[in-house]
Amino acid sequence: MKLWGGRFTKEENQLVHNFNESLSFDQKFYAQDIRGSIAHVKMLGKQNIITKDEMNQIIDGLNGIKTDIDTGKLRFSKESEDIHSFVEANLIERIGDAGKKLHTGRSRNDQVALDMKLYTRDEVVEINTLLKTLLSSLLKVMEKNTETYMPGFTHLQKAQPITLAHHFGAYFEMFKRDRDRLDDIYERMNYCPLGSGALAGTTYPLDREYTASLLDFKGVTLNSMDSVSDRDYVIELLSCLSTIMMHFSRFCEEICIWNSNEYRFVNIDDSYSTGSSIMPQKKNPDIAELIRGKTGRVYGALTSILTTMKGIPLAYNKDMQEDKELTFDAIDTVKGCIVLFTGMIDTMTFNKDIMEASTKHGFTNATDAADYLVNHGVPFRDAHGIVGELVLFCEEKGIALDDMTLEEYNAISPVFENDIYEAISLETCINKRMTIGAPSPEAMNNTIKIYREYLNK
Ligand code: ARG
C-alpha cells in the first residue's frame, strides 16, 4: 500500500519503486519505529486529538506487529516503500479505521529523524559497553605485566625500554577517550525531533515534551526545519567510529609486527589465527589484518555521509535516505571488530624472554648512559657524543652496552665507574622512570589504580 496514492494517476514504475524503497534496510529499526509510534499515539490520546479507545487500539495493534516481527510471524513485504509505510499499512489491516489516525500530526520526515536517532542512540550505548569490556581485558594484561620489559619504539627503531603494561596503557587511553566521545555524542543528540512535522511543525496541539519524555530524551529540538534535516549526530558518530577503527588499526599493525617471525613477541592463539592453503607452516594473523582492513570501510561511511549532506538545501530531501546503509554497516563493523579484538587479546600470550632480550640488544639504555654522565657533571650534549661513540664501539663488536668492560668504557671516557652497570640495567632504566604516565612499576601501578576505579564506576 502506498501512503500517498491519492494525488497520482499512474502506477509507480517498478524500477522507480526498487530505486526509491528503503524497507530492505530501514527494517533494521522496526523496533525503534514502533516505539516512536507508541509514544506519539500516547501523546495524541493525552491531548484528546484521538480518543482513548483509538489510542488503546493503536497501541495494542503496534505491540502485536512488534511481537509478530520479533517472532518471524510477520515478514517484510516487498511492496512497502519503507518501514514507516509497512507498519502503518499493517496496522490498518489489523485494526481498521483507528489505524488510519496513527499518522495524525506527524510526517515521515520527523518520524525517520526520530527512528534514526533512537537507533543510533541505542548503538552508542552498546558500543560504549563493548569498549568497556575491551578496556577490562587490556587492564588485565597491564596488571600482570608491569615488569614485562619490551623496547619502546620511535620510527620503528628501538628507542627506550618500556613495559608491556605501559604499551597497553597507551591504547587504554585511546579507547577511554573514544568512550568519552561517545558520551559527548549521546548528550548532544539526546533531543527529540518528533512533532516537527514535515518541516514547519503542525497545527495540532501536540505536547512534544511529553513524547520526548516517553522516549527518554533530555528535551525537544527547537527548530522544526533543523529537526528533520539534521544528521550531525550521524556524522559525529561515524567520525568517532572512524577514530575507534584508527586506534584498532594501529594496534593491529603492531600485533602483526609482534607476531611476525622476526619479532615473535606474541603468540596469537590458534583459535584466532588462520592457515595457508599452500604453505603448511603458516599461522597468519588474519583477524588483526582484517580489522586493520575494515578501517577503510568505516572511513568510507564518514566520507560518504559528509559528501551526501554538503549540498542539501533545507529541509528534508531524499538524499538523506543514504544515511542509513553505510551507518548501519559501520556500526556493525565496529561492534564486530571490538568483540573479535577483545577475544584475540584475551587469548594472546606474550614471549616475555624474547621481548626482554630484544630490549637488551637495541641500545634502549643509551639515553640512561648519557644521563649517567650528566649526573657526573658532563654537559648533556657532550654526554650524547660520548655514548654515541660507545654505541659505535659496541656495534662493531656485536655486543650491548652492558657487555663492555670498564676499561673499554674508560678508554672512551674516564668518568665511567663501576656503578655504570647498575645505572644502565633494564631494571634501573624502567624503575627510574617515575613521572606520572611513565613506565616504572610504581608509576604504572598508580595509573592502573585510576583505571580500575574508572572501570568500576
Ligand atoms: N525512507 C525515507 C528516509 O529514509 C523516509 C522519509 C521519507 N520522507 C519523504 N518525504 N519521502 O529518509
CSV table of C-alpha atoms and ligand atoms in Angstrom, one decimal:
chain,number,residue,atom,x,y,z
A,1,MET,CA,0.0,0.0,0.0
A,2,LYS,CA,1.2,3.5,-0.8
A,3,LEU,CA,0.8,6.2,1.7
A,4,TRP,CA,0.5,8.8,-1.0
A,5,GLY,CA,-1.6,7.3,-3.8
A,6,GLY,CA,-4.4,10.0,-3.8
A,7,ARG,CA,-2.6,12.5,-6.0
A,8,PHE,CA,-1.3,10.1,-8.6
A,9,THR,CA,-3.0,8.8,-11.7
A,10,LYS,CA,-0.4,6.2,-12.7
A,11,GLU,CA,1.1,3.2,-11.1
A,12,GLU,CA,4.7,3.5,-9.9
A,13,ASN,CA,7.2,2.2,-12.3
A,14,GLN,CA,8.8,-1.0,-10.8
A,15,LEU,CA,12.3,0.3,-11.3
A,16,VAL,CA,11.4,3.5,-9.6
A,17,HIS,CA,10.0,1.5,-6.6
A,18,ASN,CA,13.1,-0.6,-6.4
A,19,PHE,CA,15.3,2.5,-6.5
A,20,ASN,CA,13.3,4.5,-4.1
A,21,GLU,CA,12.5,1.9,-1.5
A,22,SER,CA,14.3,1.7,1.9
A,23,LEU,CA,12.4,-1.1,3.6
A,24,SER,CA,15.2,-3.5,2.6
A,25,PHE,CA,17.5,-1.7,5.1
A,26,ASP,CA,15.3,0.5,7.3
A,27,GLN,CA,13.6,-2.6,8.6
A,28,LYS,CA,16.6,-2.7,10.9
A,29,PHE,CA,15.0,-0.1,13.1
A,30,TYR,CA,11.4,-1.5,13.2
A,31,ALA,CA,11.6,-1.7,17.0
A,32,GLN,CA,12.5,1.9,17.3
A,33,ASP,CA,9.9,2.9,14.7
A,34,ILE,CA,7.2,1.1,16.7
A,35,ARG,CA,8.4,2.6,20.0
A,36,GLY,CA,8.3,6.1,18.5
A,37,SER,CA,4.7,5.5,17.1
A,38,ILE,CA,3.5,4.2,20.5
A,39,ALA,CA,4.9,7.4,22.2
A,40,HIS,CA,3.3,9.6,19.5
A,41,VAL,CA,-0.1,7.9,19.9
A,42,LYS,CA,0.0,8.1,23.7
A,43,MET,CA,0.6,11.8,23.3
A,44,LEU,CA,-2.3,12.1,20.8
A,45,GLY,CA,-4.5,10.4,23.3
A,46,LYS,CA,-3.5,12.5,26.2
A,47,GLN,CA,-4.1,15.7,24.1
A,48,ASN,CA,-7.5,14.4,23.1
A,49,ILE,CA,-6.5,14.6,19.4
A,50,ILE,CA,-7.7,11.0,19.2
A,51,THR,CA,-10.0,9.2,21.7
A,52,LYS,CA,-8.6,7.0,24.4
A,53,ASP,CA,-10.2,4.0,22.8
A,54,GLU,CA,-8.5,4.7,19.5
A,55,MET,CA,-5.2,5.2,21.4
A,56,ASN,CA,-5.5,1.8,23.0
A,57,GLN,CA,-6.5,0.0,19.8
A,58,ILE,CA,-3.5,1.5,18.1
A,59,ILE,CA,-1.1,0.7,20.9
A,60,ASP,CA,-2.3,-2.9,21.0
A,61,GLY,CA,-2.0,-3.2,17.2
A,62,LEU,CA,1.5,-1.8,17.3
A,63,ASN,CA,2.6,-4.1,20.1
A,64,GLY,CA,1.1,-7.0,18.1
A,65,ILE,CA,3.1,-6.0,15.0
A,66,LYS,CA,6.3,-5.8,17.1
A,67,THR,CA,5.7,-9.3,18.6
A,68,ASP,CA,5.0,-10.8,15.2
A,69,ILE,CA,8.1,-9.3,13.6
A,70,ASP,CA,10.2,-10.4,16.6
A,71,THR,CA,9.0,-14.0,16.3
A,72,GLY,CA,9.2,-14.1,12.5
A,73,LYS,CA,5.5,-14.5,12.0
A,74,LEU,CA,5.3,-11.2,10.1
A,75,ARG,CA,7.6,-10.8,7.2
A,76,PHE,CA,8.6,-7.6,5.5
A,77,SER,CA,6.6,-7.4,2.2
A,78,LYS,CA,8.4,-6.1,-0.8
A,79,GLU,CA,5.5,-3.7,-1.8
A,80,SER,CA,6.0,-1.3,1.1
A,81,GLU,CA,8.3,1.7,0.4
A,82,ASP,CA,9.8,1.9,3.9
A,83,ILE,CA,9.4,0.7,7.4
A,84,HIS,CA,7.0,3.5,8.2
A,85,SER,CA,4.6,2.6,5.4
A,86,PHE,CA,4.9,-1.1,6.3
A,87,VAL,CA,4.0,-0.6,9.9
A,88,GLU,CA,1.1,1.8,9.1
A,89,ALA,CA,-0.3,-0.4,6.4
A,90,ASN,CA,-0.1,-3.5,8.6
A,91,LEU,CA,-1.8,-1.6,11.5
A,92,ILE,CA,-4.7,-0.6,9.3
A,93,GLU,CA,-5.0,-4.1,8.1
A,94,ARG,CA,-5.2,-5.3,11.7
A,95,ILE,CA,-7.4,-2.7,13.4
A,96,GLY,CA,-9.2,-0.9,10.6
A,97,ASP,CA,-10.1,2.8,10.8
A,98,ALA,CA,-8.4,3.6,14.1
A,99,GLY,CA,-5.1,2.7,12.4
A,100,LYS,CA,-5.7,5.5,9.9
A,101,LYS,CA,-5.2,8.0,12.7
A,102,LEU,CA,-1.7,6.9,13.7
A,103,HIS,CA,0.0,9.4,11.4
A,104,THR,CA,-2.0,12.4,12.7
A,105,GLY,CA,0.3,15.4,13.3
A,106,ARG,CA,3.3,13.6,12.0
A,107,SER,CA,5.3,13.3,8.8
A,108,ARG,CA,7.7,10.6,7.8
A,109,ASN,CA,10.3,13.3,7.9
A,110,ASP,CA,10.2,13.8,11.7
A,111,GLN,CA,9.4,10.1,12.0
A,112,VAL,CA,12.6,8.9,10.2
A,113,ALA,CA,14.6,11.6,12.0
A,114,LEU,CA,13.4,10.1,15.3
A,115,ASP,CA,13.9,6.5,14.3
A,116,MET,CA,17.5,7.1,13.2
A,117,LYS,CA,18.2,8.9,16.4
A,118,LEU,CA,16.7,6.2,18.6
A,119,TYR,CA,18.6,3.5,16.7
A,120,THR,CA,21.9,5.2,16.8
A,121,ARG,CA,21.4,6.3,20.4
A,122,ASP,CA,20.9,2.6,21.4
A,123,GLU,CA,24.0,1.7,19.4
A,124,VAL,CA,26.1,4.4,21.0
A,125,VAL,CA,25.3,2.8,24.4
A,126,GLU,CA,26.1,-0.7,23.1
A,127,ILE,CA,29.4,0.3,21.5
A,128,ASN,CA,30.3,2.1,24.7
A,129,THR,CA,29.6,-1.1,26.7
A,130,LEU,CA,31.7,-3.2,24.3
A,131,LEU,CA,34.6,-0.8,24.6
A,132,LYS,CA,34.4,-1.1,28.4
A,133,THR,CA,34.8,-4.9,28.1
A,134,LEU,CA,37.8,-4.3,25.9
A,135,LEU,CA,39.3,-1.9,28.4
A,136,SER,CA,38.9,-4.6,31.2
A,137,SER,CA,40.8,-7.0,29.0
A,138,LEU,CA,43.5,-4.5,28.4
A,139,LEU,CA,43.7,-3.7,32.1
A,140,LYS,CA,44.1,-7.4,33.0
A,141,VAL,CA,47.1,-7.6,30.7
A,142,MET,CA,48.5,-4.4,32.2
A,143,GLU,CA,48.1,-5.6,35.8
A,144,LYS,CA,50.1,-8.8,35.0
A,145,ASN,CA,52.8,-7.1,33.1
A,146,THR,CA,54.1,-4.1,34.9
A,147,GLU,CA,57.5,-5.7,34.9
A,148,THR,CA,57.5,-7.3,31.5
A,149,TYR,CA,60.2,-5.4,29.7
A,150,MET,CA,60.0,-4.5,26.0
A,151,PRO,CA,61.6,-2.0,23.7
A,152,GLY,CA,59.6,1.2,23.1
A,153,PHE,CA,60.0,2.4,19.5
A,154,THR,CA,60.1,5.6,17.6
A,155,HIS,CA,60.4,5.4,13.7
A,156,LEU,CA,60.1,1.6,14.3
A,157,GLN,CA,63.7,1.8,15.8
A,158,LYS,CA,64.3,0.7,19.3
A,159,ALA,CA,64.3,3.8,21.5
A,160,GLN,CA,63.9,3.3,25.2
A,161,PRO,CA,62.8,0.5,27.4
A,162,ILE,CA,59.2,0.3,28.5
A,163,THR,CA,56.9,-2.4,29.8
A,164,LEU,CA,54.1,-4.3,28.2
A,165,ALA,CA,51.8,-2.7,30.7
A,166,HIS,CA,52.9,0.7,29.6
A,167,HIS,CA,52.4,-0.1,25.9
A,168,PHE,CA,48.9,-1.4,26.5
A,169,GLY,CA,48.2,1.6,28.7
A,170,ALA,CA,48.6,3.9,25.7
A,171,TYR,CA,45.8,2.0,24.0
A,172,PHE,CA,43.7,2.1,27.2
A,173,GLU,CA,43.9,5.9,27.0
A,174,MET,CA,42.8,5.9,23.3
A,175,PHE,CA,39.8,3.7,23.8
A,176,LYS,CA,38.9,5.6,27.0
A,177,ARG,CA,38.9,8.8,25.0
A,178,ASP,CA,36.6,7.1,22.5
A,179,ARG,CA,34.2,6.3,25.2
A,180,ASP,CA,34.2,9.9,26.3
A,181,ARG,CA,33.5,10.9,22.7
A,182,LEU,CA,30.5,8.6,22.6
A,183,ASP,CA,29.2,10.1,25.9
A,184,ASP,CA,29.5,13.5,24.4
A,185,ILE,CA,27.7,12.5,21.2
A,186,TYR,CA,24.9,10.9,23.4
A,187,GLU,CA,24.4,14.2,25.3
A,188,ARG,CA,24.3,16.3,22.2
A,189,MET,CA,22.0,14.1,20.2
A,190,ASN,CA,19.6,13.4,23.0
A,191,TYR,CA,16.8,15.8,21.9
A,192,CYS,CA,13.6,14.6,20.3
A,193,PRO,CA,12.7,15.7,16.8
A,194,LEU,CA,9.2,14.2,16.8
A,195,GLY,CA,6.5,16.8,16.4
A,196,SER,CA,8.4,18.8,13.9
A,197,GLY,CA,6.1,17.5,11.1
A,198,ALA,CA,7.3,17.7,7.6
A,199,LEU,CA,9.3,20.8,8.3
A,200,ALA,CA,7.1,23.5,9.8
A,201,GLY,CA,5.6,21.9,12.9
A,202,THR,CA,1.9,21.0,13.0
A,203,THR,CA,-1.4,22.7,13.7
A,204,TYR,CA,-2.4,20.1,16.2
A,205,PRO,CA,-1.9,20.8,19.9
A,206,LEU,CA,0.9,18.3,20.3
A,207,ASP,CA,2.7,18.0,23.6
A,208,ARG,CA,6.2,17.5,22.2
A,209,GLU,CA,7.8,17.4,25.7
A,210,TYR,CA,5.6,14.6,26.8
A,211,THR,CA,6.5,12.5,23.7
A,212,ALA,CA,10.2,13.3,24.3
A,213,SER,CA,10.0,12.2,28.0
A,214,LEU,CA,8.3,8.9,27.0
A,215,LEU,CA,11.2,8.2,24.7
A,216,ASP,CA,13.8,9.1,27.4
A,217,PHE,CA,15.1,12.2,25.7
A,218,LYS,CA,16.5,15.0,27.7
A,219,GLY,CA,14.3,17.5,25.8
A,220,VAL,CA,13.0,18.5,22.5
A,221,THR,CA,14.7,20.0,19.4
A,222,LEU,CA,13.9,23.7,19.0
A,223,ASN,CA,13.7,24.3,15.3
A,224,SER,CA,11.5,22.1,13.2
A,225,MET,CA,13.4,22.7,9.9
A,226,ASP,CA,16.7,21.7,11.6
A,227,SER,CA,15.0,18.7,13.3
A,228,VAL,CA,14.1,17.0,10.1
A,229,SER,CA,17.3,17.8,8.3
A,230,ASP,CA,19.9,17.4,11.0
A,231,ARG,CA,22.2,14.4,10.6
A,232,ASP,CA,25.1,15.9,12.5
A,233,TYR,CA,24.9,13.2,15.1
A,234,VAL,CA,25.3,10.6,12.4
A,235,ILE,CA,28.4,12.4,11.2
A,236,GLU,CA,29.7,12.7,14.8
A,237,LEU,CA,29.1,9.0,15.4
A,238,LEU,CA,30.8,8.0,12.2
A,239,SER,CA,33.7,10.3,13.0
A,240,CYS,CA,34.0,8.7,16.4
A,241,LEU,CA,33.8,5.2,14.9
A,242,SER,CA,36.5,6.1,12.4
A,243,THR,CA,38.7,7.2,15.3
A,244,ILE,CA,38.0,3.9,17.1
A,245,MET,CA,39.0,2.0,13.9
A,246,MET,CA,42.1,4.1,13.5
A,247,HIS,CA,43.1,3.0,17.1
A,248,PHE,CA,42.3,-0.6,16.3
A,249,SER,CA,44.2,-0.4,13.0
A,250,ARG,CA,47.4,0.9,14.8
A,251,PHE,CA,47.1,-1.8,17.5
A,252,CYS,CA,46.5,-4.5,14.9
A,253,GLU,CA,49.5,-3.3,12.9
A,254,GLU,CA,51.6,-3.6,16.0
A,255,ILE,CA,50.3,-7.1,16.7
A,256,CYS,CA,51.1,-8.2,13.1
A,257,ILE,CA,54.6,-6.9,13.7
A,258,TRP,CA,54.9,-8.5,17.1
A,259,ASN,CA,53.6,-11.8,15.7
A,260,SER,CA,56.0,-11.8,12.8
A,261,ASN,CA,58.7,-14.4,12.5
A,262,GLU,CA,61.4,-11.7,13.1
A,263,TYR,CA,59.8,-10.4,16.3
A,264,ARG,CA,58.0,-13.3,18.0
A,265,PHE,CA,56.9,-11.0,20.9
A,266,VAL,CA,53.4,-12.5,20.9
A,267,ASN,CA,51.6,-15.7,20.0
A,268,ILE,CA,48.1,-15.2,18.6
A,269,ASP,CA,46.0,-18.2,19.8
A,270,ASP,CA,45.3,-20.9,17.2
A,271,SER,CA,41.6,-20.1,17.6
A,272,TYR,CA,42.2,-16.6,16.4
A,273,SER,CA,44.6,-17.4,13.6
A,274,THR,CA,44.2,-19.0,10.2
A,275,GLY,CA,46.4,-21.1,8.0
A,276,SER,CA,47.6,-21.0,4.4
A,277,SER,CA,46.1,-23.3,1.7
A,278,ILE,CA,49.6,-24.0,0.3
A,279,MET,CA,52.2,-23.3,2.9
A,280,PRO,CA,51.8,-25.8,5.8
A,281,GLN,CA,54.0,-23.9,8.2
A,282,LYS,CA,51.9,-20.7,8.2
A,283,LYS,CA,49.8,-19.3,11.0
A,284,ASN,CA,48.5,-16.0,9.9
A,285,PRO,CA,47.2,-13.0,11.9
A,286,ASP,CA,44.2,-12.7,9.7
A,287,ILE,CA,41.9,-11.2,12.3
A,288,ALA,CA,44.3,-8.4,13.1
A,289,GLU,CA,44.8,-7.8,9.4
A,290,LEU,CA,41.0,-7.8,8.7
A,291,ILE,CA,40.3,-5.3,11.5
A,292,ARG,CA,43.1,-3.1,10.1
A,293,GLY,CA,41.5,-3.5,6.6
A,294,LYS,CA,37.9,-2.8,7.8
A,295,THR,CA,39.1,0.6,8.9
A,296,GLY,CA,38.7,1.7,5.3
A,297,ARG,CA,35.1,1.0,5.0
A,298,VAL,CA,34.2,2.9,8.2
A,299,TYR,CA,36.2,5.9,7.0
A,300,GLY,CA,34.3,5.4,3.7
A,301,ALA,CA,31.0,5.7,5.6
A,302,LEU,CA,32.1,9.0,7.1
A,303,THR,CA,33.3,10.4,3.8
A,304,SER,CA,30.1,9.3,2.2
A,305,ILE,CA,27.7,11.0,4.6
A,306,LEU,CA,29.7,14.2,4.7
A,307,THR,CA,29.5,14.3,0.9
A,308,THR,CA,25.8,13.5,0.8
A,309,MET,CA,25.0,16.2,3.3
A,310,LYS,CA,27.1,19.0,1.8
A,311,GLY,CA,24.7,20.2,-0.9
A,312,ILE,CA,21.3,19.6,0.6
A,313,PRO,CA,19.1,22.7,0.9
A,314,LEU,CA,16.7,22.9,3.9
A,315,ALA,CA,14.7,21.0,4.9
A,316,TYR,CA,14.2,17.2,4.2
A,317,ASN,CA,15.4,15.8,0.9
A,318,LYS,CA,15.5,12.2,-0.2
A,319,ASP,CA,19.3,12.3,-0.4
A,320,MET,CA,19.2,11.8,3.4
A,321,GLN,CA,17.9,8.2,3.0
A,322,GLU,CA,21.5,7.5,2.1
A,323,ASP,CA,22.5,8.0,5.7
A,324,LYS,CA,21.3,4.5,6.6
A,325,GLU,CA,23.1,1.6,4.9
A,326,LEU,CA,26.6,2.9,5.5
A,327,THR,CA,25.9,3.9,9.0
A,328,PHE,CA,24.4,0.5,9.8
A,329,ASP,CA,27.4,-1.2,8.2
A,330,ALA,CA,29.9,1.0,10.1
A,331,ILE,CA,28.2,0.3,13.4
A,332,ASP,CA,28.0,-3.5,12.8
A,333,THR,CA,31.6,-3.5,11.6
A,334,VAL,CA,32.9,-1.7,14.6
A,335,LYS,CA,31.0,-3.9,17.0
A,336,GLY,CA,32.3,-7.0,15.3
A,337,CYS,CA,35.8,-5.6,15.5
A,338,ILE,CA,35.6,-4.8,19.2
A,339,VAL,CA,34.4,-8.3,20.0
A,340,LEU,CA,36.9,-10.1,17.9
A,341,PHE,CA,39.8,-7.9,19.0
A,342,THR,CA,38.9,-8.4,22.7
A,343,GLY,CA,38.8,-12.2,22.2
A,344,MET,CA,42.2,-12.1,20.4
A,345,ILE,CA,43.7,-10.1,23.3
A,346,ASP,CA,42.2,-12.4,25.9
A,347,THR,CA,43.8,-15.5,24.3
A,348,MET,CA,47.1,-14.0,23.2
A,349,THR,CA,50.3,-15.0,25.0
A,350,PHE,CA,53.5,-13.0,25.3
A,351,ASN,CA,57.0,-14.2,24.9
A,352,LYS,CA,58.5,-12.3,27.7
A,353,ASP,CA,62.0,-13.6,27.3
A,354,ILE,CA,62.2,-12.6,23.7
A,355,MET,CA,60.8,-9.2,24.5
A,356,GLU,CA,63.3,-8.7,27.2
A,357,ALA,CA,66.2,-9.9,25.1
A,358,SER,CA,65.1,-7.5,22.3
A,359,THR,CA,65.1,-4.7,24.8
A,360,LYS,CA,68.7,-5.5,25.9
A,361,HIS,CA,70.0,-5.8,22.4
A,362,GLY,CA,68.9,-2.5,20.9
A,363,PHE,CA,70.8,0.1,23.0
A,364,THR,CA,67.5,1.1,24.6
A,365,ASN,CA,69.6,2.1,27.6
A,366,ALA,CA,71.8,4.6,25.7
A,367,THR,CA,69.8,7.6,27.0
A,368,ASP,CA,70.3,6.3,30.5
A,369,ALA,CA,74.1,6.0,29.9
A,370,ALA,CA,74.1,9.7,28.8
A,371,ASP,CA,72.0,10.6,31.9
A,372,TYR,CA,74.7,8.8,34.0
A,373,LEU,CA,77.4,11.1,32.6
A,374,VAL,CA,75.2,14.2,33.1
A,375,ASN,CA,74.7,13.1,36.8
A,376,HIS,CA,78.5,13.1,37.0
A,377,GLY,CA,78.9,16.6,35.7
A,378,VAL,CA,79.2,16.1,31.9
A,379,PRO,CA,77.1,18.5,29.9
A,380,PHE,CA,74.3,16.6,28.1
A,381,ARG,CA,75.5,17.4,24.6
A,382,ASP,CA,79.0,16.0,25.4
A,383,ALA,CA,77.4,13.0,27.1
A,384,HIS,CA,75.3,12.4,23.9
A,385,GLY,CA,78.5,12.4,21.9
A,386,ILE,CA,80.4,10.0,24.2
A,387,VAL,CA,77.5,7.5,24.3
A,388,GLY,CA,77.4,7.7,20.5
A,389,GLU,CA,81.0,6.5,20.5
A,390,LEU,CA,80.2,3.7,22.9
A,391,VAL,CA,77.4,2.5,20.6
A,392,LEU,CA,79.6,2.6,17.6
A,393,PHE,CA,82.2,0.5,19.5
A,394,CYS,CA,79.5,-2.0,20.6
A,395,GLU,CA,78.0,-2.3,17.1
A,396,GLU,CA,81.4,-3.1,15.7
A,397,LYS,CA,81.9,-5.8,18.3
A,398,GLY,CA,78.3,-7.0,18.2
A,399,ILE,CA,77.7,-6.5,21.9
A,400,ALA,CA,75.5,-4.5,24.2
A,401,LEU,CA,76.5,-1.5,26.4
A,402,ASP,CA,76.1,-3.9,29.4
A,403,ASP,CA,78.8,-6.2,28.0
A,404,MET,CA,81.6,-3.6,27.8
A,405,THR,CA,84.4,-3.9,30.3
A,406,LEU,CA,85.1,-0.9,32.5
A,407,GLU,CA,88.5,-0.5,30.7
A,408,GLU,CA,86.6,-0.2,27.4
A,409,TYR,CA,84.3,2.4,28.9
A,410,ASN,CA,87.2,4.4,30.3
A,411,ALA,CA,89.1,4.3,27.0
A,412,ILE,CA,86.2,6.5,25.7
A,413,SER,CA,85.5,8.5,28.9
A,414,PRO,CA,87.2,8.4,32.3
A,415,VAL,CA,84.0,9.5,34.0
A,416,PHE,CA,82.6,5.9,34.0
A,417,GLU,CA,82.9,3.9,37.2
A,418,ASN,CA,81.8,0.5,38.3
A,419,ASP,CA,78.2,1.7,39.1
A,420,ILE,CA,77.6,2.3,35.3
A,421,TYR,CA,76.3,-1.3,35.1
A,422,GLU,CA,73.6,-0.8,37.6
A,423,ALA,CA,72.8,2.6,36.2
A,424,ILE,CA,72.0,1.1,32.8
A,425,SER,CA,70.5,-2.2,33.8
A,426,LEU,CA,67.0,-2.7,32.5
A,427,GLU,CA,65.5,-2.6,36.0
A,428,THR,CA,67.1,0.7,36.7
A,429,CYS,CA,66.1,2.2,33.4
A,430,ILE,CA,62.5,1.3,34.0
A,431,ASN,CA,62.3,1.9,37.7
A,432,LYS,CA,63.7,5.3,37.5
A,433,ARG,CA,61.1,6.5,35.0
A,434,MET,CA,58.7,7.5,37.8
A,435,THR,CA,57.0,10.6,36.5
A,436,ILE,CA,53.2,10.4,36.1
A,437,GLY,CA,52.4,8.5,33.0
A,438,ALA,CA,55.9,6.9,32.8
A,439,PRO,CA,56.5,3.1,32.7
A,440,SER,CA,58.1,2.4,36.1
A,441,PRO,CA,56.1,-0.2,38.0
A,442,GLU,CA,55.4,2.4,40.7
A,443,ALA,CA,54.0,5.0,38.3
A,444,MET,CA,52.2,2.3,36.3
A,445,ASN,CA,50.5,0.9,39.4
A,446,ASN,CA,49.2,4.3,40.3
A,447,THR,CA,47.8,4.7,36.8
A,448,ILE,CA,46.4,1.2,36.9
A,449,LYS,CA,44.6,2.0,40.2
A,450,ILE,CA,43.0,5.0,38.5
A,451,TYR,CA,41.9,2.8,35.6
A,452,ARG,CA,40.4,0.2,37.9
A,453,GLU,CA,38.4,2.9,39.7
A,454,TYR,CA,37.3,4.2,36.3
A,455,LEU,CA,36.1,0.8,35.2
A,456,ASN,CA,34.3,0.1,38.5
A,457,LYS,CA,32.3,3.3,38.3
B,1,ARG,N1,12.8,6.4,3.7
B,1,ARG,C1,12.9,7.8,4.0
B,1,ARG,C2,14.3,8.1,4.5
B,1,ARG,O1,15.0,7.2,4.9
B,1,ARG,C3,11.9,8.2,5.0
B,1,ARG,C4,11.4,9.6,4.8
B,1,ARG,C5,10.6,9.8,3.6
B,1,ARG,N2,10.1,11.1,3.5
B,1,ARG,C6,9.7,11.6,2.4
B,1,ARG,N3,9.3,12.8,2.4
B,1,ARG,N4,9.8,10.9,1.3
B,1,ARG,O2,14.7,9.2,4.6
